[in-house]
XYZ file of C-alpha atoms in Angstrom:
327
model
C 91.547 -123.603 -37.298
C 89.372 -120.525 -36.899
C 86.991 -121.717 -38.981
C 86.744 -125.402 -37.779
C 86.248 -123.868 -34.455
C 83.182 -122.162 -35.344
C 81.869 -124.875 -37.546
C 82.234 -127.332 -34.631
C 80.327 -125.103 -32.235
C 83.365 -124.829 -29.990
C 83.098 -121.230 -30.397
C 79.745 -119.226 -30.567
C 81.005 -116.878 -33.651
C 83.793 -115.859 -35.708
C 84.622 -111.908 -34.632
C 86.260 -111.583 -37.943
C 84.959 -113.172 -40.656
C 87.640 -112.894 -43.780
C 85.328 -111.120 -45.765
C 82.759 -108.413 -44.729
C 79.799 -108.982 -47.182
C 79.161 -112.891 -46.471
C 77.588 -114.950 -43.482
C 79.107 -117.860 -42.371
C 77.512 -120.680 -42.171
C 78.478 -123.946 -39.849
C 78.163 -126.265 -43.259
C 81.271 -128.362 -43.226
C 81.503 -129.057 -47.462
C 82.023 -125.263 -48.516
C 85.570 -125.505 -47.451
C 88.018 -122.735 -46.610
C 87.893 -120.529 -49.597
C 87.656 -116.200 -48.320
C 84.088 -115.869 -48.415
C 83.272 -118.725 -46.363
C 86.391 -118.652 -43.912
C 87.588 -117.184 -40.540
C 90.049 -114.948 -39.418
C 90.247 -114.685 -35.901
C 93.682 -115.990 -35.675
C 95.106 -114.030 -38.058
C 97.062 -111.058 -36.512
C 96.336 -107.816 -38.395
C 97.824 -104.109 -37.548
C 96.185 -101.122 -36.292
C 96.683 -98.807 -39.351
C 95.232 -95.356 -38.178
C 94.027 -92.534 -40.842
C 95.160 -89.054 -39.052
C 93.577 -87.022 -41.631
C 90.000 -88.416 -41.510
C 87.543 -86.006 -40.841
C 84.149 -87.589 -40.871
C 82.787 -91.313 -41.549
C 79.792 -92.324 -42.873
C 76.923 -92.264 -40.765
C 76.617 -96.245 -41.152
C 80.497 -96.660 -40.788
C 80.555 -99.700 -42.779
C 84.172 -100.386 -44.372
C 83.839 -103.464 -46.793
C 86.759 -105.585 -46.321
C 88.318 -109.214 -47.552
C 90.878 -110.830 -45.928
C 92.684 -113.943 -48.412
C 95.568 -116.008 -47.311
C 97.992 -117.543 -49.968
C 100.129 -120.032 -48.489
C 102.044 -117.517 -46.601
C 100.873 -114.142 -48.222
C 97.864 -112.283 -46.340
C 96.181 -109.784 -48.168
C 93.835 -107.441 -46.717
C 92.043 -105.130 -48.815
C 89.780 -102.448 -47.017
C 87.563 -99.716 -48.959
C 87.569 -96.498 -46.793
C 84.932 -93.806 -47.636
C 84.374 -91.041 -45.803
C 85.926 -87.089 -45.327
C 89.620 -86.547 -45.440
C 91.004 -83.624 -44.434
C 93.924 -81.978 -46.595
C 94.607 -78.382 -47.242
C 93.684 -76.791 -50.364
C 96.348 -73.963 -52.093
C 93.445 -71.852 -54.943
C 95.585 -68.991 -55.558
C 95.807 -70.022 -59.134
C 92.020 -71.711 -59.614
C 91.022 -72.029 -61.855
C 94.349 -73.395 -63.581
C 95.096 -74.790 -59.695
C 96.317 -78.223 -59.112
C 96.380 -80.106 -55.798
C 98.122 -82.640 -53.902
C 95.544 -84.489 -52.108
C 97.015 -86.816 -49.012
C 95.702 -89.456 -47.018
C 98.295 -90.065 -43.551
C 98.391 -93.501 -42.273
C 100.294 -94.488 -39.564
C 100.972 -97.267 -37.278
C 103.062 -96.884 -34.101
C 105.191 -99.551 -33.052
C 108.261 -100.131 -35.355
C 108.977 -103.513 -33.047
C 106.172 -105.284 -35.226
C 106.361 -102.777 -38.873
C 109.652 -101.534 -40.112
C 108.176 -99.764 -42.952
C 105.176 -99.963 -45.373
C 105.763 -101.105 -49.289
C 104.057 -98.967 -51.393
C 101.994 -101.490 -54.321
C 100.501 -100.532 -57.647
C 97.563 -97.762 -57.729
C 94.823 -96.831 -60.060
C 92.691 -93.725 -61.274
C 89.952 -95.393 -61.617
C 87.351 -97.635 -59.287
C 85.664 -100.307 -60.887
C 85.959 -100.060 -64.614
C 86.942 -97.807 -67.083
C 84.486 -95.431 -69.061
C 84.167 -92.208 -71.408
C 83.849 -88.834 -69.388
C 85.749 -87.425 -66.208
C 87.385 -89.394 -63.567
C 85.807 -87.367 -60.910
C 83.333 -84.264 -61.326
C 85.220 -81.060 -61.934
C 88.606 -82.709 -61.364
C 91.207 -84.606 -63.809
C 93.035 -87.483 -61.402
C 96.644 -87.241 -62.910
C 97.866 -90.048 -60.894
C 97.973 -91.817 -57.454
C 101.569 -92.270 -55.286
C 102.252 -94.212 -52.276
C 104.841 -92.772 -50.386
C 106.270 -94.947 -47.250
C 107.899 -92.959 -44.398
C 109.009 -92.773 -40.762
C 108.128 -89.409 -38.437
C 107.454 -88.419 -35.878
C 105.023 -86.444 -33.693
C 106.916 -83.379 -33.549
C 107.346 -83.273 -38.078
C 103.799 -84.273 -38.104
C 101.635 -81.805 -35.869
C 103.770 -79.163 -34.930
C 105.741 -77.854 -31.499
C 102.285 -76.568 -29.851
C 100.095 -79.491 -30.940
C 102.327 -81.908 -29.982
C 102.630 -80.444 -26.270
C 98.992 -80.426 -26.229
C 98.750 -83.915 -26.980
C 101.463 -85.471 -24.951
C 99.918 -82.995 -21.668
C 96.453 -84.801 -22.048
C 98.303 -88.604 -22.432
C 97.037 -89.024 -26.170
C 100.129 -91.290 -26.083
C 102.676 -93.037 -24.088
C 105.432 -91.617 -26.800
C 107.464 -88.829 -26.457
C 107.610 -85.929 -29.135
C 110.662 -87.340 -30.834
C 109.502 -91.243 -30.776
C 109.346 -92.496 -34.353
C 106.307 -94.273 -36.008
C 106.074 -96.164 -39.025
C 103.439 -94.623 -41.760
C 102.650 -93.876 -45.377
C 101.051 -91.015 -47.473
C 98.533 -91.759 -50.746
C 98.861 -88.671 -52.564
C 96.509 -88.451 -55.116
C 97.401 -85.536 -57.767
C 94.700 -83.422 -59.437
C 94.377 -80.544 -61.842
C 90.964 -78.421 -62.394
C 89.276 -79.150 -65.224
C 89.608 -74.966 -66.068
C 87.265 -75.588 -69.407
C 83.732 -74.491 -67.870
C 85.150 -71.798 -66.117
C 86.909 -70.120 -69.190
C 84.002 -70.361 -71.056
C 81.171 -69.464 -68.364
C 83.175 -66.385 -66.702
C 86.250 -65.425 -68.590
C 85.153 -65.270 -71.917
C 81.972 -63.085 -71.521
C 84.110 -61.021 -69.098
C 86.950 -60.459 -71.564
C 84.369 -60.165 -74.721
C 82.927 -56.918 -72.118
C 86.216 -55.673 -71.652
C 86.258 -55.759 -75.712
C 83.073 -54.027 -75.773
C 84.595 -50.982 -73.757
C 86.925 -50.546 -76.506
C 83.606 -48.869 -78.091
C 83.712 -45.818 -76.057
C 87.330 -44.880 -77.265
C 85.758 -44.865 -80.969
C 82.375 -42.565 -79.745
C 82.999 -38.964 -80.765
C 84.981 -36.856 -78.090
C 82.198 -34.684 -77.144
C 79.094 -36.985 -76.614
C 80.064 -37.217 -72.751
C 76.519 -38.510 -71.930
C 76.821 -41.311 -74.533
C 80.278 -42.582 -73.608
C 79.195 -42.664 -69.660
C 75.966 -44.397 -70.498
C 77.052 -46.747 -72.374
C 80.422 -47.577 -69.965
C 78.344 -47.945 -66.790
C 75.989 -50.442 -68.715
C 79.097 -52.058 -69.125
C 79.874 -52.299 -66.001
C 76.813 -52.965 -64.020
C 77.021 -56.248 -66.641
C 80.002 -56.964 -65.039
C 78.919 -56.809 -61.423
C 75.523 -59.141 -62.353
C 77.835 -61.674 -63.336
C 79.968 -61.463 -60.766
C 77.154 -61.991 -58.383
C 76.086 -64.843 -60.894
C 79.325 -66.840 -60.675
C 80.285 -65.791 -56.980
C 79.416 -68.871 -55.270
C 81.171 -71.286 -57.904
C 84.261 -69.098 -56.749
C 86.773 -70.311 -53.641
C 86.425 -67.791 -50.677
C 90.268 -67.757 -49.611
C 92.262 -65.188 -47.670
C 94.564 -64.225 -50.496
C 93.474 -63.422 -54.589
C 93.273 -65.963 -56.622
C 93.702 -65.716 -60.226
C 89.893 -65.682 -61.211
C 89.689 -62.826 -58.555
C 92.295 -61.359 -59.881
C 90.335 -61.239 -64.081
C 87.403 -59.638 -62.276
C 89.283 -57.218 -60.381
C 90.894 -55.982 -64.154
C 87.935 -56.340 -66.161
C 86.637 -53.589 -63.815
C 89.197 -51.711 -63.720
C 89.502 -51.764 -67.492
C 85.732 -50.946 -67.998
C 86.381 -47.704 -65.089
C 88.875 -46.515 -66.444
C 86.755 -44.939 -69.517
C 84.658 -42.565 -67.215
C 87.793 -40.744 -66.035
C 88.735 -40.678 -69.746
C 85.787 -39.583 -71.162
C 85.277 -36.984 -68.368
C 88.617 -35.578 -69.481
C 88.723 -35.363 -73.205
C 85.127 -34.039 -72.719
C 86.664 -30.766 -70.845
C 89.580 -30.632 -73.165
C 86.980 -30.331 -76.040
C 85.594 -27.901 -74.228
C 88.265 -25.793 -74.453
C 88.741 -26.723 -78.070
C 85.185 -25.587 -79.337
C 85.604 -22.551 -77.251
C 88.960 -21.702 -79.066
C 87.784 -22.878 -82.957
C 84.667 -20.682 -82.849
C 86.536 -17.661 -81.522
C 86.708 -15.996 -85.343
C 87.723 -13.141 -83.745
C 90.637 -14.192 -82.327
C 93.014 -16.788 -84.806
C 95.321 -17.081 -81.846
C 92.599 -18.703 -79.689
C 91.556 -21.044 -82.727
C 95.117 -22.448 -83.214
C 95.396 -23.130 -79.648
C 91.816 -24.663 -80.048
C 93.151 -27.000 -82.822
C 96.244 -28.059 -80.668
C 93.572 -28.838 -78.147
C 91.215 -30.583 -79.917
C 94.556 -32.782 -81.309
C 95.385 -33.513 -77.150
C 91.806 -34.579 -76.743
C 92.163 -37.221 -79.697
C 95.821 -38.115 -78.790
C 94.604 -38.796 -75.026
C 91.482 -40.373 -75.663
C 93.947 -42.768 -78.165
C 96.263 -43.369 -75.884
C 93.773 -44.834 -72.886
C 92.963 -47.119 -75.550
C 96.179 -48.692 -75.840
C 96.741 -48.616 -72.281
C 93.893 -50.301 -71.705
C 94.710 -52.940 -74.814
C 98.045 -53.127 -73.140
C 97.054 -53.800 -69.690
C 94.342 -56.136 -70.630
C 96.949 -58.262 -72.025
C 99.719 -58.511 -69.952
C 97.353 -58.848 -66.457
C 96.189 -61.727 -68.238
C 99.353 -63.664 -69.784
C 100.861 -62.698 -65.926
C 97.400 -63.950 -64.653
C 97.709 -67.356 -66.527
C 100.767 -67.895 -65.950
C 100.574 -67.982 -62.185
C 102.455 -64.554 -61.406
């Protein structure tokens, strides 16, 4: 009837046409197919995103509206920024939950929203990721009933119902639904990029436990090279890292490369001194007293020095198995 009207001239235009990316024309032969129809009569709900946090500057949401006997469907594409919090303390092994909230408010007209099938993928199917940097595991409508206080929160809520943002009270009920669209990190670029020339420098330290005891200048050298090549790729690969409030577990691989690479300086510092004392004792001829306490010396050096090493092996490993494993 809609469309009759506006083909007749009784009306001047259809407000709704059934689908967004055709014009209507007043030719009476193209019959009532979607692209060529009107809805204006058709009653459609108010669905309302609360989690959208920007449109596109156009604002142009493609639509089609196609009526089966006594079936509507109504199929919108929505683009634009959604807001949903992000948990990183694992990235880059994180994976997220990623929610769009829809809601409508009067339960007199919907009881409660049927979730329908979902996809991965728009369009068609290709090689290569689903979306850049991100594996989409799978998509889940989930149909519920809350209310304002569940949703926002004892202090937003108040704030809202204070400036009349609606006529409901904190524990009215509205119908709504979630998409949750679940995601894991593709972790591959970031274990090769970062983590494996970091742990291959942590290897490299290992050097310095193998450089004779005494060659203090050598063994610091070579360790701060070490670790200034730590810090330039740190600064390299700082930006591609999440800037959170808590450690995450690629902050937490940096934090024990350095401390692995440190930790020889102290080290060397000290076996250096305790050869000190050893060299001092040995070439004491005089004295065989002071040369076997130089040999039990020079043995501490070598059995400290040794030691660090496997400490270091030992930490190196464990940080990271506790690392990848979330802990």
């Amino acid at each position: 009837q809609a469309t009759d009207r506006f083909r007749n001239s009784t009306e001047a235009e259809c407000v709704r046409p059934c689908a967004s990316d055709y014009t209507l024309s007043k030719r009476k032969d193209q019959g009532y197919t979607t692209r060529v129809s009107c809805c204006d009569d058709l009653w459609l709900p108010t669905v309302r995103m609360l989690n959208m946090y920007a449109l596109p500057p156009a604002r142009q949401q493609p639509y089609e509206i196609t009526v089966d006997n006594d079936t509507v469907t109504w199929g919108v594409t929505v683009s634009g920024e959604i807001y949903t919090p992000f948990n990183v303390e694992n990235f880059p092994f994180d994976s997220q939950d990623l929610k769009l909230q829809f809601e409508y408010s009067k339960q007199d007209y919907i009881k409660e929203f049927l979730p329908g099938p979902t996809t991965t993928r728009a369009v068609r199917k290709g090689a290569g990721d689903i979306v850049y940097g991100w594996h989409v595991d799978d998509v889940v409508v989930v149909p519920d009933n809350v209310t304002y206080m569940a949703l926002f929160g004892e202090n937003e809520t108040a704030g809202l119902l204070a400036v009349g943002a609606s006529k409901m009270d904190k524990d009215s009920e509205f119908t709504s639904f979630d998409i949750v669209i679940h995601v894991h990190r593709l972790h591959s670029f970031y274990m090769m990029a970062l983590f494996a020339p970091m742990f291959l420098l942590v290897i490299l330290s290992f050097a310095t436990y193998t450089m004779p005891l005494d060659m203090m200048a050598v063994r610091i050298s070579f360790t701060v090279t070490l670790f200034l090549s730590l810090t330039a790729m740190q600064f390299r690969f700082n930006d591609l890292l999440p800037h959170s409030s808590y450690p995450t577990a690629a902050s937490k691989v940096v934090l024990v490369s350095y401390c692995c690479v440190a930790v020889c300086i102290p080290v060397t510092i000290g076996v250096y001194y305790l050869m000190l004392r050893a060299n001092n004792g040995i070439n004491d001829i005089k004295d065989s007293f002071l040369a076997r306490e130089g040999k039990k010396v020079y043995k501490q050096a070598k059995i400290v020095n040794a030691t660090a090493a496997v400490l270091v092996f030992v930490t190196v490993v464990i940080s990271m198995v506790l690392i990848m494993l979330g802990l």
